[in-house]
mmCIF file of C-alpha atoms in Angstrom:
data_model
loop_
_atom_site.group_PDB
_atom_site.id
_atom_site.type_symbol
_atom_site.label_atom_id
_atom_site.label_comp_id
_atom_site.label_asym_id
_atom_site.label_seq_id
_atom_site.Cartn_x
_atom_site.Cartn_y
_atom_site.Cartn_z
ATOM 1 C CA UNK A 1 -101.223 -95.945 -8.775
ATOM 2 C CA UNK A 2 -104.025 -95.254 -6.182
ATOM 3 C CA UNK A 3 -104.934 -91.834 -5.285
ATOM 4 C CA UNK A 4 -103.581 -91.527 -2.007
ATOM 5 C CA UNK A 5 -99.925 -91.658 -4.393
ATOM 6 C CA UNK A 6 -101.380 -88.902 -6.836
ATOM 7 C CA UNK A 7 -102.412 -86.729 -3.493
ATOM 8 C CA UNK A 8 -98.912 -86.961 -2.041
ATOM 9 C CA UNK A 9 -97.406 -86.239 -4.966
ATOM 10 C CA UNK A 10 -99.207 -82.660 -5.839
ATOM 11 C CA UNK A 11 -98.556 -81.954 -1.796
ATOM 12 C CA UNK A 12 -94.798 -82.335 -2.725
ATOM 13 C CA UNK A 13 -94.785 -79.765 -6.070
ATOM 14 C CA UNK A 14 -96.789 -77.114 -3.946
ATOM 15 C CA UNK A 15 -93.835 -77.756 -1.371
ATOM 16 C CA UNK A 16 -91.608 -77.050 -3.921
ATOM 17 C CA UNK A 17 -93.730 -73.654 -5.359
ATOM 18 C CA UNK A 18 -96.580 -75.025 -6.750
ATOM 19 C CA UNK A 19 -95.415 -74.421 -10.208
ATOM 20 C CA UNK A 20 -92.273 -76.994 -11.114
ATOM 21 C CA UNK A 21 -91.263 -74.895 -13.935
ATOM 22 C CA UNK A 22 -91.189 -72.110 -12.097
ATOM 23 C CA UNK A 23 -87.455 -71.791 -10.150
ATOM 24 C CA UNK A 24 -87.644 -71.127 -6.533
ATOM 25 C CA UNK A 25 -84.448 -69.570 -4.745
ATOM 26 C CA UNK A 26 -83.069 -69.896 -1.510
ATOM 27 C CA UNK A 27 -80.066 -67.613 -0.046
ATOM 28 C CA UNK A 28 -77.419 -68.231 -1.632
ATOM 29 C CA UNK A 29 -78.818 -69.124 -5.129
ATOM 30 C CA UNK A 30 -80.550 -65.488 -6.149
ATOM 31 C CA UNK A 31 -80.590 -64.385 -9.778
ATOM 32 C CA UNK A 32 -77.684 -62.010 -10.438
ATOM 33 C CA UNK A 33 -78.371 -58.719 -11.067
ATOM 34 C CA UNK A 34 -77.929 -56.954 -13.895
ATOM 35 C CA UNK A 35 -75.282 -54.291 -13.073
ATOM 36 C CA UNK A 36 -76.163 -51.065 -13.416
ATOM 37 C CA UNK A 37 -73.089 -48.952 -15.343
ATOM 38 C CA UNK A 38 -74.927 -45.818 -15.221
ATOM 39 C CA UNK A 39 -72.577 -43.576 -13.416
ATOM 40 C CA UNK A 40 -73.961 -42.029 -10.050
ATOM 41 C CA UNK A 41 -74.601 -39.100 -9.740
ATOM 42 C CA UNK A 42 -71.841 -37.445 -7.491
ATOM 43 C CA UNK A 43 -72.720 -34.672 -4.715
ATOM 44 C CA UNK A 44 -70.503 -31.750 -3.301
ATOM 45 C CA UNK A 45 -70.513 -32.090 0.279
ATOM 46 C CA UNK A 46 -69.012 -28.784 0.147
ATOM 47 C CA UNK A 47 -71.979 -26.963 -0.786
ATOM 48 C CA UNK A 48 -75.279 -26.185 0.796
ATOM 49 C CA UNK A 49 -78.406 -25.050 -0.157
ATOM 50 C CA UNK A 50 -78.665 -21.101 0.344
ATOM 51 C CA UNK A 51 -81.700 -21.036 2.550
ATOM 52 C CA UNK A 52 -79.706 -24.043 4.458
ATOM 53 C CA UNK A 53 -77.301 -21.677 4.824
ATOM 54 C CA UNK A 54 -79.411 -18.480 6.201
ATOM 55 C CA UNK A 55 -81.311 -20.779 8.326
ATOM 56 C CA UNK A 56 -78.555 -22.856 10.298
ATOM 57 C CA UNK A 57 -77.332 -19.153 10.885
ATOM 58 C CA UNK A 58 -79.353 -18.582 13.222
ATOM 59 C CA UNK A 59 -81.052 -15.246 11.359
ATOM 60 C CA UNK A 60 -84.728 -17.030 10.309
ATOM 61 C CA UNK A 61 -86.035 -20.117 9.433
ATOM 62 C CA UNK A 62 -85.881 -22.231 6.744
ATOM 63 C CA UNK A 63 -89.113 -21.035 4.836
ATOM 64 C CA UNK A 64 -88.026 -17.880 5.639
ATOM 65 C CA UNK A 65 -84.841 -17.550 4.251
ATOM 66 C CA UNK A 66 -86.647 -18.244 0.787
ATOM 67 C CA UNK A 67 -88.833 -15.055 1.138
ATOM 68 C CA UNK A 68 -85.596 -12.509 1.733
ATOM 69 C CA UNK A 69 -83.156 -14.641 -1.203
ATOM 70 C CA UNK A 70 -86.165 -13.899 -3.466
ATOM 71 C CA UNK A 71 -86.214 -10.191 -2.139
ATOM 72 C CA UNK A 72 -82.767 -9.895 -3.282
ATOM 73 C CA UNK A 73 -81.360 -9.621 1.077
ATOM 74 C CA UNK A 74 -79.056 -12.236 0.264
ATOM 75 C CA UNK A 75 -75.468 -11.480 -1.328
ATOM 76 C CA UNK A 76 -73.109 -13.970 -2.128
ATOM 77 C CA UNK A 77 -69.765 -12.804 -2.881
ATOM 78 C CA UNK A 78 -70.732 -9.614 -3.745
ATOM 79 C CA UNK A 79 -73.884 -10.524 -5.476
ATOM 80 C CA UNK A 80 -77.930 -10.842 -4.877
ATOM 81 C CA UNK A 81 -78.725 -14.260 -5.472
ATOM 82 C CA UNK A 82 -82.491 -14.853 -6.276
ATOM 83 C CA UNK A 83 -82.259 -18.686 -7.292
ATOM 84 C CA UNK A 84 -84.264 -20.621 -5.676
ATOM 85 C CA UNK A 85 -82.199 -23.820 -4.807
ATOM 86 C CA UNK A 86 -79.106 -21.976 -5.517
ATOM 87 C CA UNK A 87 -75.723 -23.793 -3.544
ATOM 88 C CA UNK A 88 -72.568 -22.132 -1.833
ATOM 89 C CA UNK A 89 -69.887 -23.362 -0.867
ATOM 90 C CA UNK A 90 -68.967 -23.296 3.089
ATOM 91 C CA UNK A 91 -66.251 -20.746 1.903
ATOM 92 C CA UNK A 92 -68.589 -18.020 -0.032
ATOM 93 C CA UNK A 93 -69.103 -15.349 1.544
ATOM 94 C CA UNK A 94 -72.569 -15.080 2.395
ATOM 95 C CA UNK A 95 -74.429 -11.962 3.578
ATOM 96 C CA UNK A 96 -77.963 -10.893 5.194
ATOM 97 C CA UNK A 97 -79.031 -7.884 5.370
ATOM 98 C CA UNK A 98 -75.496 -6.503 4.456
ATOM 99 C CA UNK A 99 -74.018 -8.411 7.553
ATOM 100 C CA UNK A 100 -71.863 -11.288 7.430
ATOM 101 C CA UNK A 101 -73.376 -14.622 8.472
ATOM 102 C CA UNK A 102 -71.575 -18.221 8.778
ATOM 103 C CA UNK A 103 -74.172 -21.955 8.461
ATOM 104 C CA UNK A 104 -72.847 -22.825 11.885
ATOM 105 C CA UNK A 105 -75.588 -22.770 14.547
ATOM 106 C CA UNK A 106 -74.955 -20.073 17.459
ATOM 107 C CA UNK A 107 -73.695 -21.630 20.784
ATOM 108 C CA UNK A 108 -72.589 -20.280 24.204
ATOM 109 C CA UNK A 109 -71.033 -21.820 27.014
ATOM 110 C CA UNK A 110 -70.105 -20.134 29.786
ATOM 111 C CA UNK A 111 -66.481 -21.883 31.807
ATOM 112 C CA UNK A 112 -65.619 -21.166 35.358
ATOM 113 C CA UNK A 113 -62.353 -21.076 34.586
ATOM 114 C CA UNK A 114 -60.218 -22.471 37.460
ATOM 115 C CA UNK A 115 -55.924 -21.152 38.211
ATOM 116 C CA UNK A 116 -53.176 -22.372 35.879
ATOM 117 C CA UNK A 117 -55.049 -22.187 32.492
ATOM 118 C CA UNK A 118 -53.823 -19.409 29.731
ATOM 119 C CA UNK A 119 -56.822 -17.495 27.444
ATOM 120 C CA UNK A 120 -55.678 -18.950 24.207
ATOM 121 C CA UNK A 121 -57.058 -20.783 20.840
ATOM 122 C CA UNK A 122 -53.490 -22.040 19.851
ATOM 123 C CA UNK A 123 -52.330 -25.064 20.689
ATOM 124 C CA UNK A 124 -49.529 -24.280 23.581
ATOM 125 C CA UNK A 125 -46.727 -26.293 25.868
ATOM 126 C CA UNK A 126 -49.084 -25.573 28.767
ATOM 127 C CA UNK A 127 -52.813 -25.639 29.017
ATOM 128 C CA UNK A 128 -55.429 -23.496 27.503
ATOM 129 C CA UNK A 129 -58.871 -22.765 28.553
ATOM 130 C CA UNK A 130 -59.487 -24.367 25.201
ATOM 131 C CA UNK A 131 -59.083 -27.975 27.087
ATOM 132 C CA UNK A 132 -61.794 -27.701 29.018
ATOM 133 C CA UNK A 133 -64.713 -26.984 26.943
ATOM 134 C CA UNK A 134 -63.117 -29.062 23.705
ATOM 135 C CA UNK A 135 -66.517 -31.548 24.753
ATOM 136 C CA UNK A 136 -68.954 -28.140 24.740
ATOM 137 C CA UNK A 137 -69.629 -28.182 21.002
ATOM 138 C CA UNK A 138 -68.039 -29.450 17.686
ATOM 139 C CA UNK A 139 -68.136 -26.223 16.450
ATOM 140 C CA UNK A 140 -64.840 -23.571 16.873
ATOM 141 C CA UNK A 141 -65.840 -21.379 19.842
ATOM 142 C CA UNK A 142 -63.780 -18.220 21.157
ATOM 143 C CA UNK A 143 -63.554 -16.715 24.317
ATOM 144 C CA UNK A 144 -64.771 -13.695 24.722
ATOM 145 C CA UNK A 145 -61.749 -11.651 25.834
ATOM 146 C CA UNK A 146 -59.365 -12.824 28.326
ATOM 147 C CA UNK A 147 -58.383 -14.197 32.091
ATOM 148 C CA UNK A 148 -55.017 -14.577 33.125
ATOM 149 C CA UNK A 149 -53.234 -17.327 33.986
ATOM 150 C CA UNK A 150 -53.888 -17.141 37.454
ATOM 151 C CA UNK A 151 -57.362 -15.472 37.337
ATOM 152 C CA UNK A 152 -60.335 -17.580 38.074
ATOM 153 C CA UNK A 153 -63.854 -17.061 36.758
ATOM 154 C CA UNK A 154 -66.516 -16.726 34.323
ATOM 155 C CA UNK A 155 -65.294 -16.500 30.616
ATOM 156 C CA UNK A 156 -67.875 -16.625 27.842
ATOM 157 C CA UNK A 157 -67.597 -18.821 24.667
ATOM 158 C CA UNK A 158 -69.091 -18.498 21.854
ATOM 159 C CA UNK A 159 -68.742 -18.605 17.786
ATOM 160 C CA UNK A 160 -71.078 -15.620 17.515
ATOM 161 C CA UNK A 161 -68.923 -13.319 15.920
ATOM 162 C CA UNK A 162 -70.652 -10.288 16.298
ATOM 163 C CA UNK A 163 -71.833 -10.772 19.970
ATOM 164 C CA UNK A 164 -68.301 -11.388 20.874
ATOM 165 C CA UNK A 165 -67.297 -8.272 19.018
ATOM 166 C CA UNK A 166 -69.475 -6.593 20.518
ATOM 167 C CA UNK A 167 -68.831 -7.278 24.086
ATOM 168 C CA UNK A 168 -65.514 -6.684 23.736
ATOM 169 C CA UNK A 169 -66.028 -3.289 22.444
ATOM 170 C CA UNK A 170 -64.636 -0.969 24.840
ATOM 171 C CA UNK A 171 -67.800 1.386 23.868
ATOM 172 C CA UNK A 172 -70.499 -1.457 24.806
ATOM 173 C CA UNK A 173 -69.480 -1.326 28.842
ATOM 174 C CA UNK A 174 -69.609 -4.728 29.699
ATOM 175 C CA UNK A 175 -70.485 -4.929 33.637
ATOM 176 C CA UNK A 176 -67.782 -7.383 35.546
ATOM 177 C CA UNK A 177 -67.260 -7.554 39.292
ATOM 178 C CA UNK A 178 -64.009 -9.232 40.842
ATOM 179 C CA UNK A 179 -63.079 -10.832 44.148
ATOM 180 C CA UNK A 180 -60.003 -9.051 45.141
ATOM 181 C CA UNK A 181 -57.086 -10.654 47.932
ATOM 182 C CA UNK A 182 -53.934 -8.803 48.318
ATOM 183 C CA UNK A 183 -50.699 -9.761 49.808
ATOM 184 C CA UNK A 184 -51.712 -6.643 52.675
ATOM 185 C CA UNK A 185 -54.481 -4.601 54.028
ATOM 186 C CA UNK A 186 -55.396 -1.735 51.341
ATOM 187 C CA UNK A 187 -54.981 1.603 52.711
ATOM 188 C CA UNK A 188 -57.734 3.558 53.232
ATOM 189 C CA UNK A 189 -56.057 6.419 51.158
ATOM 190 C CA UNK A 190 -55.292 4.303 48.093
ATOM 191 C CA UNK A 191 -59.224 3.058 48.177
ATOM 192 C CA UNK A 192 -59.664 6.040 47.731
ATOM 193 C CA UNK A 193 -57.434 6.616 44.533
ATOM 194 C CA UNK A 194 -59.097 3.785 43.088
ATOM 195 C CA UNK A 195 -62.588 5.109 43.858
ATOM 196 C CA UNK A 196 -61.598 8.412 41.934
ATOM 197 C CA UNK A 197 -60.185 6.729 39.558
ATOM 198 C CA UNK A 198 -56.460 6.153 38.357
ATOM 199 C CA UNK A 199 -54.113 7.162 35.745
ATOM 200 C CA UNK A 200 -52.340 3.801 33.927
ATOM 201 C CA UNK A 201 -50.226 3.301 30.601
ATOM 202 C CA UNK A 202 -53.369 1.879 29.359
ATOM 203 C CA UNK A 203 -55.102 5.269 30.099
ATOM 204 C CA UNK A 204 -57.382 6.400 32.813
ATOM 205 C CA UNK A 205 -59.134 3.521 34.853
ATOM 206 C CA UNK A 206 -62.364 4.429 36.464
ATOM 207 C CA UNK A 207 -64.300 2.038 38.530
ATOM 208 C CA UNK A 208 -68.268 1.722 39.225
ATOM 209 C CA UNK A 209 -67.477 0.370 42.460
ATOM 210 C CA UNK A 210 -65.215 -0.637 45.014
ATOM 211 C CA UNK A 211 -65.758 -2.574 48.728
ATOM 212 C CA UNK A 212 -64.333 -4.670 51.152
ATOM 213 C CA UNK A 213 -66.004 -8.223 51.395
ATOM 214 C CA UNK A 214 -67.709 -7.893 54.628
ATOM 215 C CA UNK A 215 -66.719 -10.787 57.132
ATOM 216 C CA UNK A 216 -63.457 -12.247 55.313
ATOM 217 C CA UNK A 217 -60.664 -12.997 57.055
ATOM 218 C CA UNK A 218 -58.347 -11.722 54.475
ATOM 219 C CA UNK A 219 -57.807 -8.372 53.209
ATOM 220 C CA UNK A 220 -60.110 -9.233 50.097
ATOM 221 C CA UNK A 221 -61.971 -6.814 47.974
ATOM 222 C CA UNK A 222 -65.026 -6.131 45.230
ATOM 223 C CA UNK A 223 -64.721 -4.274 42.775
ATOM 224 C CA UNK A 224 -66.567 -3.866 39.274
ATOM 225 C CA UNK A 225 -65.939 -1.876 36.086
ATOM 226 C CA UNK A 226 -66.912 -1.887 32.692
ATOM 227 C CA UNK A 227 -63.002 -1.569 31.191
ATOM 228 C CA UNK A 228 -62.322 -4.022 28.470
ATOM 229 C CA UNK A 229 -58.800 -3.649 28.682
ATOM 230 C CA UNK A 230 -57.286 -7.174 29.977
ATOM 231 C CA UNK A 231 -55.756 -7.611 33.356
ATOM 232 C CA UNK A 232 -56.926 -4.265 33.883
ATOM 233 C CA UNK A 233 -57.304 -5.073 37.904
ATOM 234 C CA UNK A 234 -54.275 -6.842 38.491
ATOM 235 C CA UNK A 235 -52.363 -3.350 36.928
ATOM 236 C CA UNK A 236 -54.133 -1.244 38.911
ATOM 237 C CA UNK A 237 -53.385 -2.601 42.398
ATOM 238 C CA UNK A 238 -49.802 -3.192 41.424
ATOM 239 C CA UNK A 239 -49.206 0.255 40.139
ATOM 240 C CA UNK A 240 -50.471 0.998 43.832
ATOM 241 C CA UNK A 241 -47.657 -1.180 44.889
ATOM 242 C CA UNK A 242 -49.887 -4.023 46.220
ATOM 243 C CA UNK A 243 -49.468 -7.861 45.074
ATOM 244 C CA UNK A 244 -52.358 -9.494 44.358
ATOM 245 C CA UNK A 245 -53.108 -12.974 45.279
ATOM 246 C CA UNK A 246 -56.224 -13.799 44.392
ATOM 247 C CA UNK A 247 -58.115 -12.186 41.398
ATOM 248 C CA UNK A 248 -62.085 -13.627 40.656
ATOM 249 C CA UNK A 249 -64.444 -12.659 37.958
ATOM 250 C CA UNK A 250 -68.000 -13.537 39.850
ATOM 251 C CA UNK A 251 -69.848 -11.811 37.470
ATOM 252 C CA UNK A 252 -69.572 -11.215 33.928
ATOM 253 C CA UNK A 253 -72.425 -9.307 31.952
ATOM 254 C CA UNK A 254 -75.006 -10.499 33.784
ATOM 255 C CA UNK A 255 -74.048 -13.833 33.822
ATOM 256 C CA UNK A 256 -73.232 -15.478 37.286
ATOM 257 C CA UNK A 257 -71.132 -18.473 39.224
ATOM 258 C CA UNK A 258 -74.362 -19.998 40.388
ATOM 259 C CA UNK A 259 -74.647 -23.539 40.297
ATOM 260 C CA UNK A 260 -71.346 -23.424 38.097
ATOM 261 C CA UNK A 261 -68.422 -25.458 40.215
ATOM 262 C CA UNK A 262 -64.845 -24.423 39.453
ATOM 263 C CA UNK A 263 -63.483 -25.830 36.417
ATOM 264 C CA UNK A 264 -67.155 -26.879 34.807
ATOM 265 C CA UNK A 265 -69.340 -25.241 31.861
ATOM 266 C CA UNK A 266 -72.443 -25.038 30.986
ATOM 267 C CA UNK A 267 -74.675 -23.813 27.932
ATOM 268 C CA UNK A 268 -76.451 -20.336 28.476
ATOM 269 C CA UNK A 269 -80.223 -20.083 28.423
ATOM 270 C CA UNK A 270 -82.284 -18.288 25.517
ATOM 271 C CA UNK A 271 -83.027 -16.005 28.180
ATOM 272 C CA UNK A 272 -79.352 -15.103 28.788
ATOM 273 C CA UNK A 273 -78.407 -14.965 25.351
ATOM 274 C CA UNK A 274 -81.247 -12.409 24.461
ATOM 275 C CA UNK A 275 -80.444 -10.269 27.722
ATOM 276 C CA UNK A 276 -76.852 -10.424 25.854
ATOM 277 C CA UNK A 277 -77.790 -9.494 22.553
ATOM 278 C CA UNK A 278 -79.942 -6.563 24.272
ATOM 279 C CA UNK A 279 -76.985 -4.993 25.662
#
């Protein structure tokens, strides 16, 4: 055999590995593998870490939260916890500080609500205000307070219980100014009822302010209070015997309709949520 044959022949075993004992695989002829019976090792995806927990709260960060559970500021049904790496389950009740706190991250929208929508949570025959920001966040917002069927405006959302508590509280004086049209020109005298203030079932009503809109061709109206008390305006112009047609919340706490179109939501600034909180 000459030695061209011997030098084709070692090119063909180092095609073939380079070592013919050794087995080379291609897909579809791999070693099995030896199973593994260990049994896994099977998580609760209805716990969380504690400082998880603090921290998607909103209250501190992450690294933080560890400092205050190992000063004892975090209770968990009922009790300090000091474990580092400690779990809870989305159902414990966790508290900082003494104050209730949920994992959920804080959000706010703000909803120009447009006519024909009721202020509810439950699922109704007719449609809820609840339709139009279901894309806003996958977490359960509220509104904060009410709006009438057939009121239009700003309503807050938000699933920051105690900011929604607390703008609802009749002693916080939330500021809210309304577009007013009636079914007839307001008499001077009963403008003047209003600005004094009036008597209701609901107890007195007192104003901030009252105005016509300068320039509209209607008889339509401003007027802002702090009441909490829902479809406050609508009673008080009807107990004057006046129908109203229109009703508008423009402003609501500070927040506005700018850049808002009927019917659309946004997400509130940092800004506006700590001039919120501040109130």
């Amino acid at each position: 055999m000459s030695r061209g044959d011997n030098s084709n022949r070692g090119k063909g075993s180092g095609r073939q590995g380079g070592n013919p004992k050794k087995k080379s695989y291609t897909r579809g002829n791999a070693p099995v593998k030896k199973a593994n019976n260990s049994p896994k090792k099977i998580s609760n995806s209805d716990e969380i870490r504690l400082n998880k927990f603090v921290a998607n709260s909103g209250v501190c960060s992450r690294r933080d939260a560890d400092l205050y559970i190992k000063t004892g500021s975090v209770w968990v049904n009922g009790k300090p916890i000091t474990e580092m790496g400690y779990k809870v389950k989305l159902t414990d009740e966790v508290k900082f500080d003494g104050r209730l706190i949920t994992p959920e991250k804080k959000e706010y929208v703000l909803l120009n609500k447009p006519k024909g929508f009721v202020t509810s949570t439950s699922p109704e025959k007719t449609r809820t205000v609840m339709d139009l920001v279901s894309n806003a966040s996958k977490n359960r917002l509220k509104p904060v307070g009410r709006l009438e069927r057939n009121t239009t405006g700003l309503l807050l959302f938000t699933n920051d219980v105690d900011l929604e508590k607390k703008l609802t509280h009749h002693k916080t004086g939330v500021r809210k100014i309304f577009h007013v049209e009636l079914d007839r020109n307001l008499k001077f005298e009963d403008f003047q009822k209003i600005e004094k203030g009036i008597k209701l079932e609901e107890g007195f009503i007192q104003v901030d302010e009252i105005s016509y809109i300068e320039g509209a061709a209607k008889s339509e109206i401003g007027i802002q209070l702090m009441s909490s008390k829902n479809g406050i305006v609508t009673k008080l112009f009807e107990h004057l015997n006046y129908g109203v047609v229109k009703l508008d919340r423009v402003i609501f706490a500070g927040l506005t309709k700018k850049d808002l179109p009927r019917g659309h939501w946004r997400i509130l600034t940092e800004q506006e949520v700590i001039n919120l909180r501040m109130m």
